[in-house]
């Protein structure tokens, strides 16, 4: 029998895993998996169990939000021989799952683990930490981890933007030097998203672009300082129409970013607090995460087609 470690966050989303756990495990057992179940009780529990026991298993499957997936991916990066990874989304937004076309219905996602195709996905590194889909700073990026869990559960992705509206008068501009594969840019920015995904906070910012998740490149979107309401409206229109050619928007594809700022900036990694830094180094690890997704989705996100 194939051995599986099933790691789940019992608090993710609306605690929905509690009503689905039996069905999920039954799907795995019917497919001849020997399943070990581990429920997280606090931060970094998922990373710790994967680091300590990951080599004992053929598959490591997790259920939770993007933060839980991040912890499992971080644990896998410490293993020389990585088990196949599966993801059953149970959080509020689940950008990573969305980009991989993983079903939102938990039993369907479990069936995908059994019947899907292994895709070797890129993984981002932020200083000494990892991120599966986005590292971000500036306006609104703090909303994900500042939004109370109860509000996330009640409103879903709308909660992020409800909370963001409260902070619109507090937007701070940061002077930054951005060093990337093709050159250097220095300017004032109020937002930065560095991603390996076309979806950020439920918003498909790169939907009109041919984004691959195994090309060794990170996709960056920076918003420059907005000087007046007209520029603000232009930026909003550009984001809503997915036309990112506005002068206030800067888009870069690069395998590496080194960013130096005049002040300590608060960052988020996959929607969780990433800490304060005035200098950060980000790089893309190419095709290091073996994760199961829909076979039909692979053609759209892989350079192999």
PDB file of N, CA and C in Angstrom, residues 99-185:
ATOM      1  N   UNK A  99      -5.155  28.608  -9.077  1.00  0.00           N
ATOM      2  CA  UNK A  99      -4.223  28.632 -10.203  1.00  0.00           C
ATOM      3  C   UNK A  99      -3.948  27.241 -10.751  1.00  0.00           C
ATOM      4  N   UNK A 100      -4.082  26.224  -9.906  1.00  0.00           N
ATOM      5  CA  UNK A 100      -3.829  24.843 -10.325  1.00  0.00           C
ATOM      6  C   UNK A 100      -5.107  24.107 -10.716  1.00  0.00           C
ATOM      7  N   UNK A 101      -6.244  24.831 -10.729  1.00  0.00           N
ATOM      8  CA  UNK A 101      -7.547  24.244 -11.072  1.00  0.00           C
ATOM      9  C   UNK A 101      -7.914  23.085 -10.154  1.00  0.00           C
ATOM     10  N   UNK A 102      -7.563  23.199  -8.888  1.00  0.00           N
ATOM     11  CA  UNK A 102      -7.951  22.192  -7.900  1.00  0.00           C
ATOM     12  C   UNK A 102      -9.378  22.493  -7.451  1.00  0.00           C
ATOM     13  N   UNK A 103     -10.269  21.509  -7.451  1.00  0.00           N
ATOM     14  CA  UNK A 103     -11.683  21.757  -7.127  1.00  0.00           C
ATOM     15  C   UNK A 103     -11.864  22.324  -5.721  1.00  0.00           C
ATOM     16  N   UNK A 104     -12.904  23.150  -5.572  1.00  0.00           N
ATOM     17  CA  UNK A 104     -13.231  23.707  -4.263  1.00  0.00           C
ATOM     18  C   UNK A 104     -14.029  22.726  -3.406  1.00  0.00           C
ATOM     19  N   UNK A 105     -14.752  21.817  -4.052  1.00  0.00           N
ATOM     20  CA  UNK A 105     -15.479  20.781  -3.317  1.00  0.00           C
ATOM     21  C   UNK A 105     -14.463  19.782  -2.777  1.00  0.00           C
ATOM     22  N   UNK A 106     -14.458  19.574  -1.478  1.00  0.00           N
ATOM     23  CA  UNK A 106     -13.369  18.837  -0.847  1.00  0.00           C
ATOM     24  C   UNK A 106     -13.272  17.388  -1.299  1.00  0.00           C
ATOM     25  N   UNK A 107     -14.397  16.724  -1.449  1.00  0.00           N
ATOM     26  CA  UNK A 107     -14.358  15.332  -1.901  1.00  0.00           C
ATOM     27  C   UNK A 107     -13.824  15.227  -3.332  1.00  0.00           C
ATOM     28  N   UNK A 108     -14.160  16.216  -4.171  1.00  0.00           N
ATOM     29  CA  UNK A 108     -13.640  16.232  -5.536  1.00  0.00           C
ATOM     30  C   UNK A 108     -12.132  16.462  -5.542  1.00  0.00           C
ATOM     31  N   UNK A 109     -11.658  17.330  -4.655  1.00  0.00           N
ATOM     32  CA  UNK A 109     -10.221  17.557  -4.539  1.00  0.00           C
ATOM     33  C   UNK A 109      -9.504  16.295  -4.057  1.00  0.00           C
ATOM     34  N   UNK A 110     -10.152  15.538  -3.161  1.00  0.00           N
ATOM     35  CA  UNK A 110      -9.577  14.273  -2.693  1.00  0.00           C
ATOM     36  C   UNK A 110      -9.481  13.269  -3.840  1.00  0.00           C
ATOM     37  N   UNK A 111     -10.519  13.212  -4.664  1.00  0.00           N
ATOM     38  CA  UNK A 111     -10.497  12.320  -5.826  1.00  0.00           C
ATOM     39  C   UNK A 111      -9.396  12.725  -6.801  1.00  0.00           C
ATOM     40  N   UNK A 112      -9.155  14.023  -6.903  1.00  0.00           N
ATOM     41  CA  UNK A 112      -8.083  14.502  -7.781  1.00  0.00           C
ATOM     42  C   UNK A 112      -6.719  14.022  -7.281  1.00  0.00           C
ATOM     43  N   UNK A 113      -6.537  14.005  -5.966  1.00  0.00           N
ATOM     44  CA  UNK A 113      -5.284  13.495  -5.408  1.00  0.00           C
ATOM     45  C   UNK A 113      -5.034  12.065  -5.886  1.00  0.00           C
ATOM     46  N   UNK A 114      -6.096  11.289  -5.956  1.00  0.00           N
ATOM     47  CA  UNK A 114      -5.999   9.882  -6.358  1.00  0.00           C
ATOM     48  C   UNK A 114      -5.815   9.742  -7.866  1.00  0.00           C
ATOM     49  N   UNK A 115      -6.495  10.587  -8.633  1.00  0.00           N
ATOM     50  CA  UNK A 115      -6.552  10.385 -10.091  1.00  0.00           C
ATOM     51  C   UNK A 115      -5.828  11.448 -10.919  1.00  0.00           C
ATOM     52  N   UNK A 116      -5.313  12.481 -10.278  1.00  0.00           N
ATOM     53  CA  UNK A 116      -4.731  13.599 -11.009  1.00  0.00           C
ATOM     54  C   UNK A 116      -3.328  13.344 -11.525  1.00  0.00           C
ATOM     55  N   UNK A 117      -2.737  14.387 -12.055  1.00  0.00           N
ATOM     56  CA  UNK A 117      -1.413  14.315 -12.664  1.00  0.00           C
ATOM     57  C   UNK A 117      -0.421  15.126 -11.827  1.00  0.00           C
ATOM     58  N   UNK A 118       0.769  14.590 -11.662  1.00  0.00           N
ATOM     59  CA  UNK A 118       1.799  15.298 -10.896  1.00  0.00           C
ATOM     60  C   UNK A 118       2.407  16.397 -11.763  1.00  0.00           C
ATOM     61  N   UNK A 119       2.371  17.605 -11.239  1.00  0.00           N
ATOM     62  CA  UNK A 119       2.927  18.780 -11.921  1.00  0.00           C
ATOM     63  C   UNK A 119       4.056  19.326 -11.060  1.00  0.00           C
ATOM     64  N   UNK A 120       5.211  19.532 -11.657  1.00  0.00           N
ATOM     65  CA  UNK A 120       6.359  20.054 -10.925  1.00  0.00           C
ATOM     66  C   UNK A 120       6.337  21.582 -11.000  1.00  0.00           C
ATOM     67  N   UNK A 121       5.907  22.161  -9.899  1.00  0.00           N
ATOM     68  CA  UNK A 121       5.620  23.592  -9.832  1.00  0.00           C
ATOM     69  C   UNK A 121       6.820  24.358  -9.275  1.00  0.00           C
ATOM     70  N   UNK A 122       6.965  25.612  -9.734  1.00  0.00           N
ATOM     71  CA  UNK A 122       7.963  26.503  -9.151  1.00  0.00           C
ATOM     72  C   UNK A 122       7.569  26.874  -7.726  1.00  0.00           C
ATOM     73  N   UNK A 123       8.561  27.302  -6.961  1.00  0.00           N
ATOM     74  CA  UNK A 123       8.319  27.786  -5.610  1.00  0.00           C
ATOM     75  C   UNK A 123       9.175  29.020  -5.376  1.00  0.00           C
ATOM     76  N   UNK A 124       8.578  30.044  -4.773  1.00  0.00           N
ATOM     77  CA  UNK A 124       9.300  31.278  -4.510  1.00  0.00           C
ATOM     78  C   UNK A 124      10.013  31.239  -3.173  1.00  0.00           C
ATOM     79  N   UNK A 125      11.148  31.926  -3.107  1.00  0.00           N
ATOM     80  CA  UNK A 125      11.858  32.081  -1.839  1.00  0.00           C
ATOM     81  C   UNK A 125      11.981  33.558  -1.511  1.00  0.00           C
ATOM     82  N   UNK A 126      11.716  33.896  -0.252  1.00  0.00           N
ATOM     83  CA  UNK A 126      11.782  35.261   0.248  1.00  0.00           C
ATOM     84  C   UNK A 126      12.753  35.262   1.422  1.00  0.00           C
ATOM     85  N   UNK A 127      13.954  35.799   1.213  1.00  0.00           N
ATOM     86  CA  UNK A 127      15.015  35.661   2.207  1.00  0.00           C
ATOM     87  C   UNK A 127      15.147  34.185   2.580  1.00  0.00           C
ATOM     88  N   UNK A 128      14.907  33.808   3.835  1.00  0.00           N
ATOM     89  CA  UNK A 128      15.058  32.408   4.229  1.00  0.00           C
ATOM     90  C   UNK A 128      13.733  31.642   4.216  1.00  0.00           C
ATOM     91  N   UNK A 129      12.644  32.318   3.836  1.00  0.00           N
ATOM     92  CA  UNK A 129      11.332  31.682   3.847  1.00  0.00           C
ATOM     93  C   UNK A 129      10.893  31.361   2.421  1.00  0.00           C
ATOM     94  N   UNK A 130       9.777  30.624   2.304  1.00  0.00           N
ATOM     95  CA  UNK A 130       9.242  30.252   0.995  1.00  0.00           C
ATOM     96  C   UNK A 130       7.815  30.764   0.845  1.00  0.00           C
ATOM     97  N   UNK A 131       7.379  30.908  -0.411  1.00  0.00           N
ATOM     98  CA  UNK A 131       5.989  31.230  -0.685  1.00  0.00           C
ATOM     99  C   UNK A 131       5.538  30.465  -1.914  1.00  0.00           C
ATOM    100  N   UNK A 132       4.299  29.980  -1.883  1.00  0.00           N
ATOM    101  CA  UNK A 132       3.783  29.189  -3.005  1.00  0.00           C
ATOM    102  C   UNK A 132       3.239  30.068  -4.117  1.00  0.00           C
ATOM    103  N   UNK A 133       2.667  31.258  -3.749  1.00  0.00           N
ATOM    104  CA  UNK A 133       2.071  32.058  -4.818  1.00  0.00           C
ATOM    105  C   UNK A 133       2.335  33.551  -4.735  1.00  0.00           C
ATOM    106  N   UNK A 134       2.551  34.153  -3.548  1.00  0.00           N
ATOM    107  CA  UNK A 134       2.771  35.603  -3.568  1.00  0.00           C
ATOM    108  C   UNK A 134       3.522  36.106  -2.345  1.00  0.00           C
ATOM    109  N   UNK A 135       4.461  37.024  -2.599  1.00  0.00           N
ATOM    110  CA  UNK A 135       5.068  37.866  -1.564  1.00  0.00           C
ATOM    111  C   UNK A 135       4.634  39.287  -1.894  1.00  0.00           C
ATOM    112  N   UNK A 136       4.167  40.023  -0.899  1.00  0.00           N
ATOM    113  CA  UNK A 136       3.564  41.321  -1.188  1.00  0.00           C
ATOM    114  C   UNK A 136       3.879  42.337  -0.106  1.00  0.00           C
ATOM    115  N   UNK A 137       3.860  43.620  -0.513  1.00  0.00           N
ATOM    116  CA  UNK A 137       4.025  44.704   0.446  1.00  0.00           C
ATOM    117  C   UNK A 137       3.084  45.835   0.060  1.00  0.00           C
ATOM    118  N   UNK A 138       2.829  46.712   1.023  1.00  0.00           N
ATOM    119  CA  UNK A 138       2.143  47.960   0.724  1.00  0.00           C
ATOM    120  C   UNK A 138       0.638  47.910   0.896  1.00  0.00           C
ATOM    121  N   UNK A 139      -0.030  48.822   0.219  1.00  0.00           N
ATOM    122  CA  UNK A 139      -1.465  49.044   0.379  1.00  0.00           C
ATOM    123  C   UNK A 139      -2.248  47.744   0.248  1.00  0.00           C
ATOM    124  N   UNK A 140      -3.064  47.462   1.269  1.00  0.00           N
ATOM    125  CA  UNK A 140      -4.008  46.349   1.280  1.00  0.00           C
ATOM    126  C   UNK A 140      -3.376  44.982   1.526  1.00  0.00           C
ATOM    127  N   UNK A 141      -2.043  44.845   1.395  1.00  0.00           N
ATOM    128  CA  UNK A 141      -1.471  43.503   1.535  1.00  0.00           C
ATOM    129  C   UNK A 141      -1.544  43.002   2.965  1.00  0.00           C
ATOM    130  N   UNK A 142      -1.657  43.934   3.940  1.00  0.00           N
ATOM    131  CA  UNK A 142      -1.762  43.512   5.330  1.00  0.00           C
ATOM    132  C   UNK A 142      -3.155  43.014   5.672  1.00  0.00           C
ATOM    133  N   UNK A 143      -4.098  43.182   4.766  1.00  0.00           N
ATOM    134  CA  UNK A 143      -5.493  42.880   5.079  1.00  0.00           C
ATOM    135  C   UNK A 143      -5.710  41.402   5.369  1.00  0.00           C
ATOM    136  N   UNK A 144      -5.016  40.517   4.645  1.00  0.00           N
ATOM    137  CA  UNK A 144      -5.282  39.091   4.784  1.00  0.00           C
ATOM    138  C   UNK A 144      -5.087  38.609   6.214  1.00  0.00           C
ATOM    139  N   UNK A 145      -3.975  38.996   6.834  1.00  0.00           N
ATOM    140  CA  UNK A 145      -3.763  38.475   8.180  1.00  0.00           C
ATOM    141  C   UNK A 145      -4.333  39.372   9.261  1.00  0.00           C
ATOM    142  N   UNK A 146      -4.731  40.613   8.925  1.00  0.00           N
ATOM    143  CA  UNK A 146      -5.366  41.471   9.910  1.00  0.00           C
ATOM    144  C   UNK A 146      -6.878  41.246   9.974  1.00  0.00           C
ATOM    145  N   UNK A 147      -7.450  40.734   8.904  1.00  0.00           N
ATOM    146  CA  UNK A 147      -8.886  40.467   8.894  1.00  0.00           C
ATOM    147  C   UNK A 147      -9.200  39.351   9.885  1.00  0.00           C
ATOM    148  N   UNK A 148     -10.103  39.567  10.836  1.00  0.00           N
ATOM    149  CA  UNK A 148     -10.427  38.529  11.811  1.00  0.00           C
ATOM    150  C   UNK A 148     -10.919  37.252  11.140  1.00  0.00           C
ATOM    151  N   UNK A 149     -10.554  36.100  11.701  1.00  0.00           N
ATOM    152  CA  UNK A 149     -10.937  34.816  11.120  1.00  0.00           C
ATOM    153  C   UNK A 149     -12.446  34.693  10.996  1.00  0.00           C
ATOM    154  N   UNK A 150     -13.176  35.234  11.964  1.00  0.00           N
ATOM    155  CA  UNK A 150     -14.634  35.145  11.909  1.00  0.00           C
ATOM    156  C   UNK A 150     -15.184  35.894  10.700  1.00  0.00           C
ATOM    157  N   UNK A 151     -14.564  37.048  10.381  1.00  0.00           N
ATOM    158  CA  UNK A 151     -15.016  37.821   9.225  1.00  0.00           C
ATOM    159  C   UNK A 151     -14.666  37.100   7.930  1.00  0.00           C
ATOM    160  N   UNK A 152     -13.471  36.493   7.872  1.00  0.00           N
ATOM    161  CA  UNK A 152     -13.096  35.717   6.693  1.00  0.00           C
ATOM    162  C   UNK A 152     -14.104  34.590   6.460  1.00  0.00           C
ATOM    163  N   UNK A 153     -14.459  33.897   7.544  1.00  0.00           N
ATOM    164  CA  UNK A 153     -15.396  32.778   7.429  1.00  0.00           C
ATOM    165  C   UNK A 153     -16.764  33.234   6.939  1.00  0.00           C
ATOM    166  N   UNK A 154     -17.211  34.390   7.421  1.00  0.00           N
ATOM    167  CA  UNK A 154     -18.558  34.862   7.102  1.00  0.00           C
ATOM    168  C   UNK A 154     -18.670  35.422   5.688  1.00  0.00           C
ATOM    169  N   UNK A 155     -17.661  36.147   5.254  1.00  0.00           N
ATOM    170  CA  UNK A 155     -17.765  36.884   3.997  1.00  0.00           C
ATOM    171  C   UNK A 155     -16.924  36.323   2.856  1.00  0.00           C
ATOM    172  N   UNK A 156     -16.017  35.394   3.153  1.00  0.00           N
ATOM    173  CA  UNK A 156     -15.157  34.885   2.099  1.00  0.00           C
ATOM    174  C   UNK A 156     -14.233  35.968   1.576  1.00  0.00           C
ATOM    175  N   UNK A 157     -13.924  35.912   0.279  1.00  0.00           N
ATOM    176  CA  UNK A 157     -12.935  36.840  -0.273  1.00  0.00           C
ATOM    177  C   UNK A 157     -13.384  38.298  -0.172  1.00  0.00           C
ATOM    178  N   UNK A 158     -14.695  38.544  -0.078  1.00  0.00           N
ATOM    179  CA  UNK A 158     -15.174  39.915   0.081  1.00  0.00           C
ATOM    180  C   UNK A 158     -14.598  40.561   1.335  1.00  0.00           C
ATOM    181  N   UNK A 159     -14.311  39.749   2.341  1.00  0.00           N
ATOM    182  CA  UNK A 159     -13.795  40.272   3.607  1.00  0.00           C
ATOM    183  C   UNK A 159     -12.499  41.030   3.416  1.00  0.00           C
ATOM    184  N   UNK A 160     -11.673  40.547   2.507  1.00  0.00           N
ATOM    185  CA  UNK A 160     -10.385  41.194   2.297  1.00  0.00           C
ATOM    186  C   UNK A 160     -10.575  42.631   1.808  1.00  0.00           C
ATOM    187  N   UNK A 161     -11.514  42.810   0.926  1.00  0.00           N
ATOM    188  CA  UNK A 161     -11.699  44.128   0.338  1.00  0.00           C
ATOM    189  C   UNK A 161     -12.533  45.040   1.233  1.00  0.00           C
ATOM    190  N   UNK A 162     -13.445  44.462   2.025  1.00  0.00           N
ATOM    191  CA  UNK A 162     -14.171  45.250   3.030  1.00  0.00           C
ATOM    192  C   UNK A 162     -13.178  45.860   4.006  1.00  0.00           C
ATOM    193  N   UNK A 163     -12.256  45.030   4.475  1.00  0.00           N
ATOM    194  CA  UNK A 163     -11.244  45.506   5.412  1.00  0.00           C
ATOM    195  C   UNK A 163     -10.298  46.503   4.743  1.00  0.00           C
ATOM    196  N   UNK A 164      -9.980  46.269   3.465  1.00  0.00           N
ATOM    197  CA  UNK A 164      -9.056  47.149   2.754  1.00  0.00           C
ATOM    198  C   UNK A 164      -9.584  48.574   2.662  1.00  0.00           C
ATOM    199  N   UNK A 165     -10.887  48.708   2.480  1.00  0.00           N
ATOM    200  CA  UNK A 165     -11.468  50.040   2.360  1.00  0.00           C
ATOM    201  C   UNK A 165     -11.231  50.887   3.610  1.00  0.00           C
ATOM    202  N   UNK A 166     -11.083  50.237   4.750  1.00  0.00           N
ATOM    203  CA  UNK A 166     -10.838  50.964   5.991  1.00  0.00           C
ATOM    204  C   UNK A 166      -9.442  51.585   6.009  1.00  0.00           C
ATOM    205  N   UNK A 167      -8.544  51.067   5.181  1.00  0.00           N
ATOM    206  CA  UNK A 167      -7.148  51.486   5.221  1.00  0.00           C
ATOM    207  C   UNK A 167      -6.768  52.422   4.072  1.00  0.00           C
ATOM    208  N   UNK A 168      -7.737  52.811   3.265  1.00  0.00           N
ATOM    209  CA  UNK A 168      -7.402  53.539   2.048  1.00  0.00           C
ATOM    210  C   UNK A 168      -6.749  54.898   2.340  1.00  0.00           C
ATOM    211  N   UNK A 169      -7.058  55.492   3.493  1.00  0.00           N
ATOM    212  CA  UNK A 169      -6.456  56.778   3.847  1.00  0.00           C
ATOM    213  C   UNK A 169      -5.084  56.608   4.490  1.00  0.00           C
ATOM    214  N   UNK A 170      -4.676  55.365   4.730  1.00  0.00           N
ATOM    215  CA  UNK A 170      -3.416  55.118   5.426  1.00  0.00           C
ATOM    216  C   UNK A 170      -2.312  54.631   4.492  1.00  0.00           C
ATOM    217  N   UNK A 171      -2.532  54.713   3.182  1.00  0.00           N
ATOM    218  CA  UNK A 171      -1.566  54.195   2.226  1.00  0.00           C
ATOM    219  C   UNK A 171      -0.243  54.944   2.359  1.00  0.00           C
ATOM    220  N   UNK A 172       0.829  54.206   2.537  1.00  0.00           N
ATOM    221  CA  UNK A 172       2.164  54.771   2.663  1.00  0.00           C
ATOM    222  C   UNK A 172       2.979  54.444   1.424  1.00  0.00           C
ATOM    223  N   UNK A 173       3.720  55.427   0.945  1.00  0.00           N
ATOM    224  CA  UNK A 173       4.557  55.248  -0.242  1.00  0.00           C
ATOM    225  C   UNK A 173       5.978  54.903   0.208  1.00  0.00           C
ATOM    226  N   UNK A 174       6.606  53.975  -0.511  1.00  0.00           N
ATOM    227  CA  UNK A 174       7.956  53.539  -0.172  1.00  0.00           C
ATOM    228  C   UNK A 174       8.903  53.800  -1.335  1.00  0.00           C
ATOM    229  N   UNK A 175      10.041  54.449  -1.030  1.00  0.00           N
ATOM    230  CA  UNK A 175      11.071  54.636  -2.058  1.00  0.00           C
ATOM    231  C   UNK A 175      11.933  53.388  -2.114  1.00  0.00           C
ATOM    232  N   UNK A 176      12.048  52.789  -3.310  1.00  0.00           N
ATOM    233  CA  UNK A 176      12.690  51.483  -3.441  1.00  0.00           C
ATOM    234  C   UNK A 176      13.599  51.423  -4.661  1.00  0.00           C
ATOM    235  N   UNK A 177      14.638  50.637  -4.521  1.00  0.00           N
ATOM    236  CA  UNK A 177      15.469  50.248  -5.661  1.00  0.00           C
ATOM    237  C   UNK A 177      15.206  48.769  -5.917  1.00  0.00           C
ATOM    238  N   UNK A 178      14.777  48.444  -7.135  1.00  0.00           N
ATOM    239  CA  UNK A 178      14.435  47.071  -7.500  1.00  0.00           C
ATOM    240  C   UNK A 178      15.450  46.563  -8.517  1.00  0.00           C
ATOM    241  N   UNK A 179      16.203  45.561  -8.125  1.00  0.00           N
ATOM    242  CA  UNK A 179      17.205  44.959  -9.006  1.00  0.00           C
ATOM    243  C   UNK A 179      16.655  43.625  -9.487  1.00  0.00           C
ATOM    244  N   UNK A 180      16.614  43.426 -10.795  1.00  0.00           N
ATOM    245  CA  UNK A 180      16.047  42.198 -11.356  1.00  0.00           C
ATOM    246  C   UNK A 180      16.906  41.729 -12.526  1.00  0.00           C
ATOM    247  N   UNK A 181      16.500  40.656 -13.190  1.00  0.00           N
ATOM    248  CA  UNK A 181      17.341  40.027 -14.207  1.00  0.00           C
ATOM    249  C   UNK A 181      17.772  40.997 -15.306  1.00  0.00           C
ATOM    250  N   UNK A 182      16.867  41.883 -15.706  1.00  0.00           N
ATOM    251  CA  UNK A 182      17.137  42.743 -16.864  1.00  0.00           C
ATOM    252  C   UNK A 182      17.625  44.145 -16.504  1.00  0.00           C
ATOM    253  N   UNK A 183      17.714  44.483 -15.221  1.00  0.00           N
ATOM    254  CA  UNK A 183      18.162  45.831 -14.908  1.00  0.00           C
ATOM    255  C   UNK A 183      17.804  46.292 -13.508  1.00  0.00           C
ATOM    256  N   UNK A 184      17.736  47.622 -13.364  1.00  0.00           N
ATOM    257  CA  UNK A 184      17.468  48.252 -12.067  1.00  0.00           C
ATOM    258  C   UNK A 184      16.440  49.366 -12.262  1.00  0.00           C
ATOM    259  N   UNK A 185      15.472  49.459 -11.341  1.00  0.00           N
ATOM    260  CA  UNK A 185      14.495  50.548 -11.348  1.00  0.00           C
ATOM    261  C   UNK A 185      14.447  51.141  -9.954  1.00  0.00           C
TER     262      UNK A 185
END
